[in-house]
Short mmCIF file of C-alpha atoms and ligand atoms in Angstrom, two decimals:
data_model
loop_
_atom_site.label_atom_id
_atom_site.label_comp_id
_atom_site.label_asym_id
_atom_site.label_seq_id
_atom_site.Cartn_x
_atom_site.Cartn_y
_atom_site.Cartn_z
CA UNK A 25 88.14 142.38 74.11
CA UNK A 26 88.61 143.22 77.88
CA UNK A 27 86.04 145.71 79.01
CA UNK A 28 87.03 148.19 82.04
CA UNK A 29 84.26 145.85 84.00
CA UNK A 30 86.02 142.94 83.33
CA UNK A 31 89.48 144.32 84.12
CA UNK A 32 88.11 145.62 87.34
CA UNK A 33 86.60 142.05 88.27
CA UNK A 34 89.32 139.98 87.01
CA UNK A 35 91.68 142.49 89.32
CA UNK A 36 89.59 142.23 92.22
CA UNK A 37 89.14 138.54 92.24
CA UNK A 38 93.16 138.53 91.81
CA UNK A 39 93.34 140.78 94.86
CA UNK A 40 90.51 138.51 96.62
CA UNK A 41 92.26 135.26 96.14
CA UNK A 42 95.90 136.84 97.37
CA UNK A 43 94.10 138.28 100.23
CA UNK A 44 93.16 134.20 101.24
CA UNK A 45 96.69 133.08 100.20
CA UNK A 46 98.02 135.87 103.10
CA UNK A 47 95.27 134.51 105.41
CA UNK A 48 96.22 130.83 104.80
CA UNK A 49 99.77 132.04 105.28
CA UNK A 50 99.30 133.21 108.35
CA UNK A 51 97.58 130.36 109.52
CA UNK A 52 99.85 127.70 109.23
CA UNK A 53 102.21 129.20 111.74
CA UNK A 54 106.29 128.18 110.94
CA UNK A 55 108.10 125.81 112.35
CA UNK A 56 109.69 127.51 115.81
CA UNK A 57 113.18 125.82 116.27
CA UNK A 58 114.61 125.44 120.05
CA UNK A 59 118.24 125.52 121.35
CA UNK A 60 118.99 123.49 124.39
CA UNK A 61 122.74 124.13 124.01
CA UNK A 62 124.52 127.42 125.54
CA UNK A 63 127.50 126.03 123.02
CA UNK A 64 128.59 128.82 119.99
CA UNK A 65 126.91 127.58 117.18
CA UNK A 66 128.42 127.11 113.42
CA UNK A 67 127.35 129.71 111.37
CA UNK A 68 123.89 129.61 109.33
CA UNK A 69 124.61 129.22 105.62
CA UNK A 70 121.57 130.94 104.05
CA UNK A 71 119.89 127.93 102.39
CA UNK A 72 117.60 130.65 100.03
CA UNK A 73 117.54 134.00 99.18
CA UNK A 74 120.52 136.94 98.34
CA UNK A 75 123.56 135.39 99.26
CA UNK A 76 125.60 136.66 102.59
CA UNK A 77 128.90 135.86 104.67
CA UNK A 78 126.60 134.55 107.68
CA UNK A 79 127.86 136.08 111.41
CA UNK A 80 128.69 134.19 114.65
CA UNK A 81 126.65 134.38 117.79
CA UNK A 82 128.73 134.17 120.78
CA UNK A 83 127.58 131.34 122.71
CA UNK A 84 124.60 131.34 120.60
CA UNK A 85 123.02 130.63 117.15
CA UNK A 86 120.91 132.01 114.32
CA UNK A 87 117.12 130.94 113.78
CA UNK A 88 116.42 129.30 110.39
CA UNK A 89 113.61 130.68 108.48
CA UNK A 90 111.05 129.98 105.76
CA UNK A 91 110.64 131.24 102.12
CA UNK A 92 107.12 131.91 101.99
CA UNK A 93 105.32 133.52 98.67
CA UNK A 94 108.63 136.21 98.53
CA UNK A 95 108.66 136.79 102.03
CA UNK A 96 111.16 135.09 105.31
CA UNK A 97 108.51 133.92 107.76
CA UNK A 98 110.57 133.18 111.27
CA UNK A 99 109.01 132.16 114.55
CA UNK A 100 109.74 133.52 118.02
CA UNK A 101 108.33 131.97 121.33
CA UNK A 102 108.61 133.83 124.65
CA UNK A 103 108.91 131.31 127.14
CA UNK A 104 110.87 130.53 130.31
CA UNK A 105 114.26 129.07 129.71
CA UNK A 106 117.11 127.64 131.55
CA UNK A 107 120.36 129.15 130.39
CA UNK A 108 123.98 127.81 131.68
CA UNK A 109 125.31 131.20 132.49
CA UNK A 110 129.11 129.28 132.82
CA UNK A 111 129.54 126.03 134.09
CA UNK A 112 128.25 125.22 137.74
CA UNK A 113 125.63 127.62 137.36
CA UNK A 114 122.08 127.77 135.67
CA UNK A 115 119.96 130.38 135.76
CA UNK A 116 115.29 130.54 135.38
CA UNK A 117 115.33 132.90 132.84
CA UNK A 118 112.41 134.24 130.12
CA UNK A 119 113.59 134.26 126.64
CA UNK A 120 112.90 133.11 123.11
CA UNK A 121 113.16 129.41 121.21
CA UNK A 122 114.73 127.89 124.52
CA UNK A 123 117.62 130.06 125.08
CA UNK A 124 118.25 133.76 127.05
CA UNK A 125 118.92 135.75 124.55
CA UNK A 126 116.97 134.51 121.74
CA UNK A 127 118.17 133.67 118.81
CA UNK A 128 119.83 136.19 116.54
CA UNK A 129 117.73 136.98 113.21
CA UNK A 130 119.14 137.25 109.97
CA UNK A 131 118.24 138.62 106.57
CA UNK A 132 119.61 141.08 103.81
CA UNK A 133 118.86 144.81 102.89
CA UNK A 134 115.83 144.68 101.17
CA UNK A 135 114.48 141.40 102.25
CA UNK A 136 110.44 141.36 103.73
CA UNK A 137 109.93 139.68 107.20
CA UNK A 138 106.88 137.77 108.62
CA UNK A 139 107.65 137.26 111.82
CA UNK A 140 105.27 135.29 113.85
CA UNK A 141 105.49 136.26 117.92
CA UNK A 142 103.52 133.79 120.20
CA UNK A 143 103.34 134.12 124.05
CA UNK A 144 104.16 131.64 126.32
CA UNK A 145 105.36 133.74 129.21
CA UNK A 146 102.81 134.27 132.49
CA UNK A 147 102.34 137.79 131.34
CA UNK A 148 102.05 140.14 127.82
CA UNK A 149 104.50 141.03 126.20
CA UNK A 150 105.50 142.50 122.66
CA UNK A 151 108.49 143.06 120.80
CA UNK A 152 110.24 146.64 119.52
CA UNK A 153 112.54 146.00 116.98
CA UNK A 154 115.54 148.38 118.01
CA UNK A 155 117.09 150.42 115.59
CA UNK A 156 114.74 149.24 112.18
CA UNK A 157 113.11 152.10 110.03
CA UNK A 158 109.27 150.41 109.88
CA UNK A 159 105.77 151.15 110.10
CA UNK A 160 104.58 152.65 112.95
CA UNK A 161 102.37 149.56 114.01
CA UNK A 162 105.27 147.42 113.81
CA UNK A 163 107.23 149.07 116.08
CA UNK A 164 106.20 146.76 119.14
CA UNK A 165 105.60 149.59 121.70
CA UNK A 166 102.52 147.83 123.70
CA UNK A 167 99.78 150.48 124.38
CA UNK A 168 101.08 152.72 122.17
CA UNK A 169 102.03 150.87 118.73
CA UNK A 170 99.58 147.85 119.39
CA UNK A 171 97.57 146.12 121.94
CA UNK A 172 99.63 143.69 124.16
CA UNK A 173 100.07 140.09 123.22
CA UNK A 174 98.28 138.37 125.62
CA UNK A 175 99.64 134.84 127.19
CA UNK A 176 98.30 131.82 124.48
CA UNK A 177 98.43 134.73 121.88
CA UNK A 178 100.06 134.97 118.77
CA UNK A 179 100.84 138.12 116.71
CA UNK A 180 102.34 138.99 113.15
CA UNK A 181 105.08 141.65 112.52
CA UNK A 182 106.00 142.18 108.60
CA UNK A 183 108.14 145.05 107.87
CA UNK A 184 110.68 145.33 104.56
CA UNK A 185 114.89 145.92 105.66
CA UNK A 186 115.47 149.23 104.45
CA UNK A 187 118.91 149.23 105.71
CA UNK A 188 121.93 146.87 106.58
CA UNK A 189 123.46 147.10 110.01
CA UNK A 190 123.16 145.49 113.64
CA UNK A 191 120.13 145.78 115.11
CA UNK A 192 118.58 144.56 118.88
CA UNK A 193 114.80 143.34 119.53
CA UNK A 194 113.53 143.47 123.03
CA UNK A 195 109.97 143.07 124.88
CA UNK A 196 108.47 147.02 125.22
CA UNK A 197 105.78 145.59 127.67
CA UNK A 198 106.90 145.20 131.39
CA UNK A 199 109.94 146.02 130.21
CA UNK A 200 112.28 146.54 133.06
CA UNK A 201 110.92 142.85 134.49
CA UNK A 202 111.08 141.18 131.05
CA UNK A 203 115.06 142.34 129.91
CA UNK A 204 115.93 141.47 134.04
CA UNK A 205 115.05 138.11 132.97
CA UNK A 206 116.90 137.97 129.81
CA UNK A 207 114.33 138.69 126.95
CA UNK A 208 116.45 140.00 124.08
CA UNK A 209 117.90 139.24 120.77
CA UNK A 210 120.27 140.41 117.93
CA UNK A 211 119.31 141.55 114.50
CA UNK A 212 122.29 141.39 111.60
CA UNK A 213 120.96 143.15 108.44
CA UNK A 214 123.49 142.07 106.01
CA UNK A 215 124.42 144.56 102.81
CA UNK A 216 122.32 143.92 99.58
CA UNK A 217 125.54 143.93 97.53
CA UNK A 218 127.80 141.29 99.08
CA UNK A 219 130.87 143.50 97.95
CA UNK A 220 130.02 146.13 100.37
CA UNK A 221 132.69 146.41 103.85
CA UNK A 222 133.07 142.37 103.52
CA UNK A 223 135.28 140.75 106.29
CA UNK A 224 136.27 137.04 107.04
CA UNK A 225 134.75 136.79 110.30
CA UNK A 226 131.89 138.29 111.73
CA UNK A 227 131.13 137.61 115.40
CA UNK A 228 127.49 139.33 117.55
CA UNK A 229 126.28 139.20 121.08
CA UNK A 230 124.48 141.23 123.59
CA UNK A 231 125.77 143.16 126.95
CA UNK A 232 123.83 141.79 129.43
CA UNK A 233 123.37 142.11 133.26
CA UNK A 234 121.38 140.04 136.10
CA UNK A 235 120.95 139.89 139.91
CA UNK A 236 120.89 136.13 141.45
CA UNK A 237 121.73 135.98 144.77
CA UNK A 238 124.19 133.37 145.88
CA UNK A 239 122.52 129.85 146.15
CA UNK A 240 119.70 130.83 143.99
CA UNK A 241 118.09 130.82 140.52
CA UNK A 242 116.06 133.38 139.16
CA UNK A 243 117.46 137.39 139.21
CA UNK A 244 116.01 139.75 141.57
CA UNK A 245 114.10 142.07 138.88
CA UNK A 246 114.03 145.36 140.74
CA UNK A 247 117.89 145.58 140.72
CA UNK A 248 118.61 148.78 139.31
CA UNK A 249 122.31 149.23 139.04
CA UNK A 250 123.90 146.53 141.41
CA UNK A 251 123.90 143.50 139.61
CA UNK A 252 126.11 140.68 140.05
CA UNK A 253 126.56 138.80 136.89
CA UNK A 254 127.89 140.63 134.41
CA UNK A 255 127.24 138.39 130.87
CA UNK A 256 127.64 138.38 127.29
CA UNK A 257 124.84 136.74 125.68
CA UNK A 258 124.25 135.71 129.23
CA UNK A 259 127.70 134.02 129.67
CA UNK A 260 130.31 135.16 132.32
CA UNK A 261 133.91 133.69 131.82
CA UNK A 262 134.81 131.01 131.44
CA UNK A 263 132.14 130.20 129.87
CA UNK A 264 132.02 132.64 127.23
CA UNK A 265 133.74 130.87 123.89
CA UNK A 266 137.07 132.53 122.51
CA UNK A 267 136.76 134.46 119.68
CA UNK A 268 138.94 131.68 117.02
CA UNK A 269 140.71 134.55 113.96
CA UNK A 270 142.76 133.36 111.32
CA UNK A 271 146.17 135.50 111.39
CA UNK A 272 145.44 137.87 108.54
CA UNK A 273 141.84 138.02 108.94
CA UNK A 274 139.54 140.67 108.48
CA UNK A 275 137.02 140.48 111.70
CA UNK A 276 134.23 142.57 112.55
CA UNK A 277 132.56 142.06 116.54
CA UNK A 278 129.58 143.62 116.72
CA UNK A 279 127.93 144.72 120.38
CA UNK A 280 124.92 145.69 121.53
CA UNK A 281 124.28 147.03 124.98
CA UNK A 282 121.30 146.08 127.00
CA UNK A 283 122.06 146.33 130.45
CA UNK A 284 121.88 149.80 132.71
CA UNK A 285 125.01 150.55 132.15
CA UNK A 286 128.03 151.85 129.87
CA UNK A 287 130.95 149.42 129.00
CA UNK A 288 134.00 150.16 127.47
CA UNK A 289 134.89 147.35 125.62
CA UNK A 290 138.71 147.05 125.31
CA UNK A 291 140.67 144.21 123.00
CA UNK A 292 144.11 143.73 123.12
CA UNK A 293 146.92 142.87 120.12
CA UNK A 294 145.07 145.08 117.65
CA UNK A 295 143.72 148.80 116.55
CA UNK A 296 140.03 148.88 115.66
CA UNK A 297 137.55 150.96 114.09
CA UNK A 298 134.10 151.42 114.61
CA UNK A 299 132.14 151.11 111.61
CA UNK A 300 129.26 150.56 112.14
CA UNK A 301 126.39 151.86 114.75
CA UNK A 302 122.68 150.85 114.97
CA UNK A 303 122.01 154.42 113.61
CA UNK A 304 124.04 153.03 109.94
CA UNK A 305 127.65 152.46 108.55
CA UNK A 306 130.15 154.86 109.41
CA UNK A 307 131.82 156.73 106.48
CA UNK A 308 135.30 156.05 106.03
CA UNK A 309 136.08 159.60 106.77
CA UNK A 310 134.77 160.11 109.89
CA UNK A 311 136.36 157.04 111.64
CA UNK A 312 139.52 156.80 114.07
CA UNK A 313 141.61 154.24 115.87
CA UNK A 314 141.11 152.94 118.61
CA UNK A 315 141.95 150.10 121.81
CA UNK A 316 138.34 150.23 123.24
CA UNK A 317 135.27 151.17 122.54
CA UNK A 318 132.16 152.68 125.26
CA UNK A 319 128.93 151.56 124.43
CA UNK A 320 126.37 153.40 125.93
CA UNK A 321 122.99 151.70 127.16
CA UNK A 322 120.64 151.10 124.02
CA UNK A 323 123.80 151.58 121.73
CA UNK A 324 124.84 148.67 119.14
CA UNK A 325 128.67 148.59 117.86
CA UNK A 326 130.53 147.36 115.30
CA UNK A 327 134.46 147.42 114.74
CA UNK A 328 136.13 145.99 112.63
CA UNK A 329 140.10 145.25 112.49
CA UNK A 330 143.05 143.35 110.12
CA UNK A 331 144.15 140.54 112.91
CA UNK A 332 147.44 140.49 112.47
CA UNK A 333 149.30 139.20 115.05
CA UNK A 334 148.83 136.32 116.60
CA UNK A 335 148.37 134.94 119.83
CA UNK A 336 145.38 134.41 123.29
CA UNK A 337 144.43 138.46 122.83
CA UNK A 338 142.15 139.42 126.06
CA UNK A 339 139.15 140.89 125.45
CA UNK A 340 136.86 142.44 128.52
CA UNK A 341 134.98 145.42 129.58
CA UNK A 342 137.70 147.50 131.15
CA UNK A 343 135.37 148.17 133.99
CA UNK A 344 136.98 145.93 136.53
CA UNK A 345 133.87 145.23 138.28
CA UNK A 346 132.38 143.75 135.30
CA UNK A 347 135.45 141.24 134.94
CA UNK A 348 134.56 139.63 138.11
CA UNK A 349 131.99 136.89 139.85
CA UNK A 350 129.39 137.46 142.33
CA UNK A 351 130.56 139.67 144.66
CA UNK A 352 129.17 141.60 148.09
CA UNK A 353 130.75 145.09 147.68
CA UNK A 354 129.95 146.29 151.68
CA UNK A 355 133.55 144.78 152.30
CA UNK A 356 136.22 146.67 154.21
CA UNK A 357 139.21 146.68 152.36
CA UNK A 358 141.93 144.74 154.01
CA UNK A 359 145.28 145.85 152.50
CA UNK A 360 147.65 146.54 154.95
CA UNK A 361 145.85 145.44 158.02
CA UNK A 362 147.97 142.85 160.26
CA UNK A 363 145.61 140.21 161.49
CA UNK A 364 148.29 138.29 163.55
CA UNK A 365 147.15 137.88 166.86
CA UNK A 366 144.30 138.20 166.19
CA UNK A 367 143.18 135.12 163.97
CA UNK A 368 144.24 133.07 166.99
CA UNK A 369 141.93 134.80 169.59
CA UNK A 370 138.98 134.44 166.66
CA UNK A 371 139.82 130.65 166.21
CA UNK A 372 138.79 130.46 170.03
CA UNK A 373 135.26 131.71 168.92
CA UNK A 374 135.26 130.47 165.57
CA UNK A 375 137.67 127.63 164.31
CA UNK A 376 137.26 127.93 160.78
CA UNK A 377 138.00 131.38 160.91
CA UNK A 378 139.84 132.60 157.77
CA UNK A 379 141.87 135.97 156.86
CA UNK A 380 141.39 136.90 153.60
CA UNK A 381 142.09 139.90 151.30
CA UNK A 382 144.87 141.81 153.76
CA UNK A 383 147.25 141.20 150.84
CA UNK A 384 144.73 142.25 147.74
CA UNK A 385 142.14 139.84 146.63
CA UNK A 386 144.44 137.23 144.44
CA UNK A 387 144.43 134.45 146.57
CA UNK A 388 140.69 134.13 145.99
CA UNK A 389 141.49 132.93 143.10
CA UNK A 390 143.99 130.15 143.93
CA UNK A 391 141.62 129.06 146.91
CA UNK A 392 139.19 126.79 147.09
CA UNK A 393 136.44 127.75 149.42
CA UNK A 394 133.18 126.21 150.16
CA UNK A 395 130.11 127.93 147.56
CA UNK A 396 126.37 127.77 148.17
CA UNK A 397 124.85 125.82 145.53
CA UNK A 398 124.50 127.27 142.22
CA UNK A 399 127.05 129.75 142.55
CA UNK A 400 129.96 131.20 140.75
CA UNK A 401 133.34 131.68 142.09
CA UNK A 402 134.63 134.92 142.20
CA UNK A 403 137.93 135.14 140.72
CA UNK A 404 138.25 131.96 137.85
CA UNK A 405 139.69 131.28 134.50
CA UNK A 406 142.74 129.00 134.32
CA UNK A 407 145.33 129.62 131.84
CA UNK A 408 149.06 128.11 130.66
CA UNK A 409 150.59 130.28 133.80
CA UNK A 410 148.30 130.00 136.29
CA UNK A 411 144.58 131.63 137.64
CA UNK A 412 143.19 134.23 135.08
CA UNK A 413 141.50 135.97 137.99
CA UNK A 414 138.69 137.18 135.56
CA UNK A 415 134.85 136.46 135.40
CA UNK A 416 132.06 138.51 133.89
CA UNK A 417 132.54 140.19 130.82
CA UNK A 418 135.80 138.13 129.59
CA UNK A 419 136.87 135.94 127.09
CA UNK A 420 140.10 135.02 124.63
CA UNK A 421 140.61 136.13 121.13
CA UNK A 422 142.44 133.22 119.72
CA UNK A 423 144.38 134.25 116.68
CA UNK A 424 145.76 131.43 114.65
CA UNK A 425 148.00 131.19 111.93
CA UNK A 426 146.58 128.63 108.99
CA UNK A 427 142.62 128.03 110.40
CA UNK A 428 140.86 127.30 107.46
CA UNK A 429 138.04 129.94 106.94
CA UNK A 430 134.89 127.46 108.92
CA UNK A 431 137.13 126.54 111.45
CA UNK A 432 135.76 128.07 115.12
CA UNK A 433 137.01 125.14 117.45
CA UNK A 434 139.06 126.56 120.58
CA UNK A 435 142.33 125.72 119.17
CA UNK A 436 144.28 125.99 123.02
CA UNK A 437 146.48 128.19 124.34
CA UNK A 438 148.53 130.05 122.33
CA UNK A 439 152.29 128.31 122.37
CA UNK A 440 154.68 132.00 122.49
CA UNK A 441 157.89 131.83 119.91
CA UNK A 442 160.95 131.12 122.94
CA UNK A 443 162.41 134.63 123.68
CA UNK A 444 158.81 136.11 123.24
CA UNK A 445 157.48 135.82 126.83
CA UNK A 446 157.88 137.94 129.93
CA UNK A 447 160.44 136.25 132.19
CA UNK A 448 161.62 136.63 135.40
CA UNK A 449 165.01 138.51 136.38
CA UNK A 450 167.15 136.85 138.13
CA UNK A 451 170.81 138.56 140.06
CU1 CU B 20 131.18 146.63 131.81
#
């Protein structure tokens, strides 16, 4: 017979001994994988867990996790990093696991994280998990949430997914320094029942934004609104990957914007919808169509689309700004101005004198000038008819007929039915 004494000391021994499993949990820390590579990485097939249709990070990848006693354990370093931002240019940015952003995190509705933070930066930090119903102390505001976590430290968030969505996690310490270097992630919170708004191809990245000054490494941090490099997942074209679609597939992109400013995201060849915000799913009902899509800053969106045609579909921010290189914008604008006569007399002065930009600015793009060292051109992109004239917030989605569902290599430039292409007309 079990007397109320012995329940209550079997029961607290039970609690005593869990209490030491936790501890010992927590002190064998997880592995922390690092990405060297700035290359779009295959999708994570969840090796454990509820089953899920893993997503695609845009010139990034997803960090692997451990099973731990019912609970995904994951490990984030803060740490400098070098990123590629396209090739010919590298940037000294702070991030997470060896890459700017970090790596995206993934899990399903329902699922309990551990997630271990540790410090390797010069300076605190924390992280705020944008967008997630938790605890108050998990929240990641330093000062107000928790105490900072100092450099060497290491500290412990655990929170349950209430919901599915797109989510963002940032620094909220220092924060205007530590995003102007690059210190963000995505969250993808897939549905508990894998019937729920499934699509064939799932694609995330970040809006990002820095300052580097021609010739130079590391952004200016106090740059406000002027920035120069205008990135996803801190890629400017051409180095951001095409989007590869099977013709026929369902395809959801989901954005998150952390930079200081709007952008309305605008894809060509199809009608989207968005479905999805970091506030929850958007009913069926209260959706429309739509060509492009503004995303605030601090907003995450998803749309989703049947890709139906096929083809090399752009996709950009339709500020124009944002579609171009490193640029000084205390230019006079030269249109219309005759400079002959006058490029002689300068020659006198200066021989390498040059007149640019009194027909528009597309010869930039078909010249090749002199750059200081670690600097992007301008005006770039080649494609079957000549210069793209794009940089910044650019890229390609490549719609194929016949790409088997895995298949993300860039399969080349689209090749137009004859009769299908703009053409010349000719008297
Ligand atoms: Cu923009």
């Amino acid at each position: 017979m079990v007397t109320r004494r012995d329940f209550l000391r079997t029961s607290s021994a039970a609690f005593f001994v869990a209490a030491l499993v936790s501890k010992a949990g927590a002190a064998s820390l997880p592995e922390a994988p690092s990405m060297q590579s700035a290359v779009t990485q295959p999708p994570h097939a969840p090796p454990n867990g509820r089953p899920y249709n893993p997503v695609v990070t845009l010139n990034g990848w997803t960090l692997p996790w451990r099973m731990k006693n019912g609970w995904k354990e994951y490990h984030l370093i803060a740490e400098p990093v070098k990123r590629e931002i396209a090739p010919g240019m590298v940037a000294n940015l702070w991030g997470y696991n060896g890459q700017s952003p970090g790596p995206t995190l993934e899990c399903v509705e329902g699922d309990r994280l551990r997630i271990f933070v540790t410090n390797k930066l010069p300076e605190h930090t924390t992280i705020h998990w944008h967008g997630i119903l938790l605890p108050n102390g998990m929240d990641g505001v330093g000062g107000l949430n928790q105490p900072h976590i100092k450099p060497g430290q290491t500290y412990v968030y655990e929170f349950e997914m209430k919901k599915s969505g797109t989510f963002m996690y940032h620094p909220h310490a220092d924060e205007m320094v530590q995003m102007a270097m690059g210190m963000m992630g995505s969250i993808v919170v897939h549905p508990k029942d894998p019937r729920f708004m499934p699509v064939d191809r799932d694609f995330v990245f970040l809006l990002n934004a820095y300052d580097v000054d021609p010739g130079s490494y590391t952004p200016k941090i106090n740059t406000m609104t002027d920035f120069n490099l205008w990135t996803w997942n801190s890629r400017t074209f051409p180095g951001i990957d095409p989007l590869v679609v099977g013709l026929g597939d369902r395809v959801r992109i989901r954005m998150g914007n952390l930079t200081m400013t709007n952008h309305p995201m605008h894809l060509h060849g199809v009608d989207f919808e968005v479905t999805c915000t970091d506030g929850g799913w958007v009913p069926k009902s209260a959706r429309w169509p739509e060509v492009t899509v503004d995303i605030a800053v601090g907003q995450m969106r998803a749309v989703e689309f049947n890709a139906n045609a096929a083809g090399d579909w752009a996709f950009h921010c339709h500020k124009s700004h944002h579609t171009m290189g490193p640029m000084g914008h205390n230019v006079p604008t030269m249109i219309g101005v005759d400079h002959r006569g006058l490029v002689s007399k300068i020659n006198q002065l200066v021989p390498a004198y040059m007149v640019m930009g009194e027909r528009g600015m597309a010869d930039m793009a078909e010249m090749e000038m002199p750059l200081p060292e670690n600097t992007l051109p301008m005006m770039t992109g080649r494609g079957p008819y000549g210069a793209i004239e794009m940089g910044g917030m650019f890229t390609v989605m490549k719609v194929r007929e016949g790409l088997k569902s895995d298949d993300y290599k860039d399969p080349g430039w689209y090749k137009a039915p004859p009769g299908t292409v703009a053409y010349e007309h000719k008297t």
